[in-house]
Amino acid sequence: MNLREILADQKLTEEKLFSAYEVVLKERFATAEIKAHPPDEFQITLADGREFTAFTKNLWLSIRNQTTDDRVRSVEYHVR
């Protein structure tokens, strides 16, 4: 199942978003170390040693009532 299909689900849950977000992070940052801390936090360490924290709570709050296209755009923007 791809990201669009997951985000198109009208019964999308915060947990499903978290799982999908993890897959997207691993695809986009294949060489990074990514540690998931459910329900809404990821620790990302890039190959060059830079570290980031990504939180999905606000993303969830903003997309839960959006259309599929808007959800996809929001998630893509958040990952960047």
Coordinates of N, CA, C and O in Angstrom, one line a residue:
M1 N 0.9 -1.2 0.0 CA 0.0 0.0 0.0 C 0.9 1.2 0.0 O 1.8 1.3 0.8
N2 N 0.6 2.2 -0.9 CA 1.4 3.4 -1.0 C 0.9 4.5 -0.1 O -0.2 4.4 0.5
L3 N 1.6 5.6 0.0 CA 1.3 6.7 0.9 C -0.1 7.2 0.6 O -0.9 7.5 1.5
R4 N -0.4 7.5 -0.7 CA -1.7 8.0 -1.1 C -2.8 7.1 -0.6 O -3.8 7.6 -0.1
E5 N -2.7 5.8 -0.8 CA -3.7 4.9 -0.4 C -4.0 5.0 1.1 O -5.1 5.0 1.6
I6 N -2.9 5.0 1.9 CA -3.0 5.1 3.3 C -3.7 6.4 3.7 O -4.6 6.4 4.5
L7 N -3.3 7.5 3.1 CA -3.8 8.8 3.5 C -5.3 9.0 2.9 O -6.0 9.9 3.4
A8 N -5.7 8.2 2.0 CA -7.0 8.3 1.4 C -8.1 7.7 2.3 O -9.3 7.9 2.2
D9 N -7.6 6.9 3.3 CA -8.5 6.2 4.2 C -9.3 7.2 5.0 O -8.7 7.9 5.8
Q10 N -10.6 7.2 4.9 CA -11.4 8.1 5.7 C -11.4 7.8 7.2 O -11.7 8.6 8.1
K11 N -10.9 6.6 7.5 CA -10.8 6.1 8.9 C -9.3 6.1 9.4 O -9.0 5.4 10.2
L12 N -8.5 7.0 8.7 CA -7.1 7.1 9.1 C -7.0 7.4 10.6 O -7.7 8.3 11.1
T13 N -6.1 6.7 11.2 CA -5.9 7.0 12.7 C -4.5 7.6 12.8 O -3.7 7.5 11.9
E14 N -4.3 8.1 14.0 CA -3.0 8.7 14.3 C -1.9 7.6 14.2 O -0.8 7.9 13.8
E15 N -2.2 6.4 14.7 CA -1.3 5.3 14.7 C -0.9 4.9 13.2 O 0.2 4.6 12.9
K16 N -1.9 4.9 12.3 CA -1.6 4.6 10.9 C -0.8 5.6 10.3 O 0.1 5.4 9.5
L17 N -1.0 6.9 10.6 CA -0.2 8.0 10.1 C 1.2 7.8 10.6 O 2.2 8.0 9.8
F18 N 1.4 7.5 11.9 CA 2.7 7.3 12.4 C 3.5 6.2 11.7 O 4.7 6.4 11.3
S19 N 2.8 5.1 11.4 CA 3.5 4.0 10.7 C 3.8 4.4 9.3 O 4.9 4.1 8.8
A20 N 2.9 5.1 8.6 CA 3.2 5.6 7.2 C 4.3 6.6 7.2 O 5.2 6.5 6.3
Y21 N 4.4 7.5 8.2 CA 5.4 8.5 8.3 C 6.8 7.8 8.4 O 7.8 8.2 7.8
E22 N 6.8 6.8 9.2 CA 8.1 6.0 9.4 C 8.6 5.4 8.1 O 9.7 5.5 7.8
V23 N 7.7 4.9 7.3 CA 8.0 4.3 6.0 C 8.6 5.4 5.1 O 9.6 5.2 4.4
V24 N 7.9 6.5 5.1 CA 8.4 7.6 4.2 C 9.7 8.1 4.7 O 10.6 8.3 3.8
L25 N 10.0 8.3 6.0 CA 11.3 8.7 6.4 C 12.4 7.7 6.0 O 13.4 8.1 5.6
K26 N 12.1 6.4 6.1 CA 13.1 5.4 5.8 C 13.4 5.4 4.3 O 14.5 5.1 3.9
E27 N 12.4 5.7 3.5 CA 12.6 5.8 2.0 C 13.4 7.0 1.7 O 14.3 7.0 0.9
R28 N 13.1 8.2 2.3 CA 13.7 9.4 1.9 C 15.1 9.6 2.5 O 15.9 10.3 2.0
F29 N 15.3 9.0 3.7 CA 16.6 9.1 4.4 C 17.2 7.7 4.6 O 17.4 7.3 5.7
A30 N 17.4 7.0 3.5 CA 17.8 5.6 3.5 C 19.1 5.3 4.4 O 19.2 4.3 5.0
T31 N 20.0 6.3 4.4 CA 21.2 6.1 5.1 C 21.2 6.6 6.5 O 22.2 6.4 7.3
A32 N 20.1 7.1 6.9 CA 19.9 7.7 8.3 C 19.5 6.6 9.3 O 18.9 5.6 8.9
E33 N 19.8 6.8 10.5 CA 19.3 6.0 11.6 C 18.1 6.7 12.1 O 18.1 7.8 12.5
I34 N 17.0 5.9 12.1 CA 15.7 6.5 12.5 C 15.1 5.6 13.6 O 15.0 4.4 13.5
K35 N 14.9 6.3 14.7 CA 14.3 5.6 15.9 C 12.9 6.2 16.1 O 12.7 7.4 16.3
A36 N 12.0 5.3 16.1 CA 10.6 5.6 16.3 C 10.3 5.6 17.8 O 10.6 4.7 18.5
H37 N 9.6 6.7 18.3 CA 9.1 6.7 19.7 C 7.6 7.1 19.7 O 7.2 8.2 19.7
P38 N 6.8 6.0 19.5 CA 5.4 6.2 19.5 C 4.9 6.9 20.7 O 5.5 6.8 21.8
P39 N 3.9 7.7 20.6 CA 2.9 7.8 19.5 C 3.3 8.9 18.5 O 2.6 9.0 17.4
D40 N 4.3 9.8 18.7 CA 4.4 10.9 17.8 C 5.8 11.5 17.7 O 5.9 12.7 17.3
E41 N 6.8 10.7 17.8 CA 8.2 11.3 17.8 C 9.2 10.3 17.1 O 9.1 9.1 17.3
F42 N 10.0 10.9 16.2 CA 11.1 10.2 15.6 C 12.4 10.9 15.8 O 12.5 12.1 15.7
Q43 N 13.4 10.2 16.2 CA 14.8 10.7 16.3 C 15.5 10.3 15.0 O 15.5 9.1 14.7
I44 N 16.1 11.2 14.3 CA 16.7 10.9 13.0 C 18.2 11.4 13.1 O 18.5 12.5 13.4
T45 N 19.1 10.5 12.8 CA 20.5 10.8 12.8 C 21.0 10.5 11.3 O 21.0 9.4 10.9
L46 N 21.4 11.6 10.7 CA 21.9 11.5 9.3 C 23.3 10.9 9.3 O 24.0 10.8 10.3
A47 N 23.7 10.4 8.2 CA 25.0 9.7 8.0 C 26.2 10.7 8.4 O 27.2 10.2 8.9
D48 N 26.0 12.0 8.3 CA 27.0 12.9 8.6 C 27.0 13.3 10.1 O 27.7 14.2 10.6
G49 N 26.1 12.7 10.9 CA 26.0 12.9 12.3 C 25.0 14.0 12.8 O 24.7 14.1 14.0
R50 N 24.4 14.7 11.8 CA 23.4 15.7 12.2 C 22.2 15.0 12.7 O 21.8 13.9 12.2
E51 N 21.6 15.5 13.8 CA 20.4 14.9 14.4 C 19.2 15.8 14.4 O 19.3 17.0 14.5
F52 N 18.1 15.2 14.2 CA 16.8 15.9 14.1 C 15.7 15.1 14.9 O 15.8 13.9 15.0
T53 N 14.7 15.8 15.3 CA 13.6 15.2 15.9 C 12.4 15.6 15.1 O 12.2 16.8 14.8
A54 N 11.5 14.7 14.7 CA 10.3 15.0 14.0 C 9.1 14.5 14.8 O 9.1 13.4 15.4
F55 N 8.2 15.4 15.0 CA 7.0 15.2 15.7 C 5.8 15.1 14.8 O 5.7 15.9 13.9
T56 N 4.9 14.1 15.0 CA 3.8 14.0 14.1 C 2.4 14.4 14.7 O 1.4 14.4 14.0
K57 N 2.4 14.9 15.9 CA 1.1 15.2 16.5 C 0.5 16.4 15.8 O -0.7 16.3 15.5
N58 N 1.2 17.5 15.6 CA 0.6 18.6 14.9 C 0.2 18.3 13.4 O -0.8 18.8 12.9
L59 N 1.0 17.4 12.8 CA 0.7 17.0 11.5 C -0.6 16.3 11.5 O -1.5 16.5 10.7
W60 N -0.8 15.4 12.4 CA -2.1 14.6 12.6 C -3.2 15.6 12.8 O -4.3 15.4 12.1
L61 N -3.1 16.5 13.7 CA -4.2 17.5 13.9 C -4.5 18.3 12.7 O -5.7 18.6 12.5
S62 N -3.6 18.6 11.9 CA -3.9 19.4 10.7 C -4.4 18.6 9.5 O -5.2 19.1 8.7
I63 N -4.1 17.3 9.4 CA -4.6 16.5 8.2 C -5.8 15.7 8.5 O -6.4 15.2 7.5
R64 N -6.2 15.5 9.7 CA -7.2 14.5 10.0 C -8.5 14.8 9.3 O -9.3 13.9 9.0
N65 N -8.8 16.1 8.9 CA -10.0 16.4 8.3 C -9.8 16.9 6.8 O -10.7 17.5 6.2
Q66 N -8.6 16.7 6.3 CA -8.3 17.2 5.0 C -8.7 16.2 3.9 O -8.9 15.0 4.2
T67 N -8.7 16.7 2.7 CA -8.9 15.8 1.5 C -7.6 15.0 1.3 O -6.5 15.3 1.9
T68 N -7.7 13.9 0.5 CA -6.5 13.1 0.3 C -5.4 13.9 -0.3 O -4.2 13.8 0.1
D69 N -5.6 14.7 -1.3 CA -4.6 15.5 -2.0 C -3.9 16.4 -1.0 O -2.7 16.6 -1.0
D70 N -4.7 17.1 -0.1 CA -4.1 18.0 0.9 C -3.3 17.2 1.9 O -2.3 17.7 2.4
R71 N -3.8 16.0 2.3 CA -3.0 15.2 3.2 C -1.7 14.8 2.6 O -0.6 14.9 3.3
V72 N -1.7 14.4 1.4 CA -0.4 14.0 0.7 C 0.6 15.2 0.7 O 1.7 15.1 1.0
R73 N 0.1 16.4 0.3 CA 0.9 17.6 0.2 C 1.4 17.9 1.6 O 2.6 18.3 1.8
S74 N 0.6 17.8 2.6 CA 1.0 18.1 4.0 C 2.1 17.2 4.5 O 3.1 17.6 5.1
V75 N 1.9 15.9 4.3 CA 2.9 14.9 4.7 C 4.2 15.1 4.0 O 5.3 15.1 4.6
E76 N 4.1 15.3 2.6 CA 5.4 15.6 1.8 C 6.1 16.8 2.3 O 7.3 16.8 2.5
Y77 N 5.4 17.9 2.6 CA 6.0 19.1 3.1 C 6.6 18.9 4.5 O 7.8 19.3 4.7
H78 N 6.0 18.2 5.3 CA 6.5 17.9 6.7 C 7.8 17.1 6.7 O 8.7 17.3 7.5
V79 N 7.8 16.1 5.8 CA 9.0 15.3 5.7 C 10.2 16.1 5.2 O 11.4 15.8 5.6
R80 N 9.9 17.0 4.3 CA 11.1 17.9 3.8 C 11.6 18.7 4.9 O 12.7 19.0 4.9

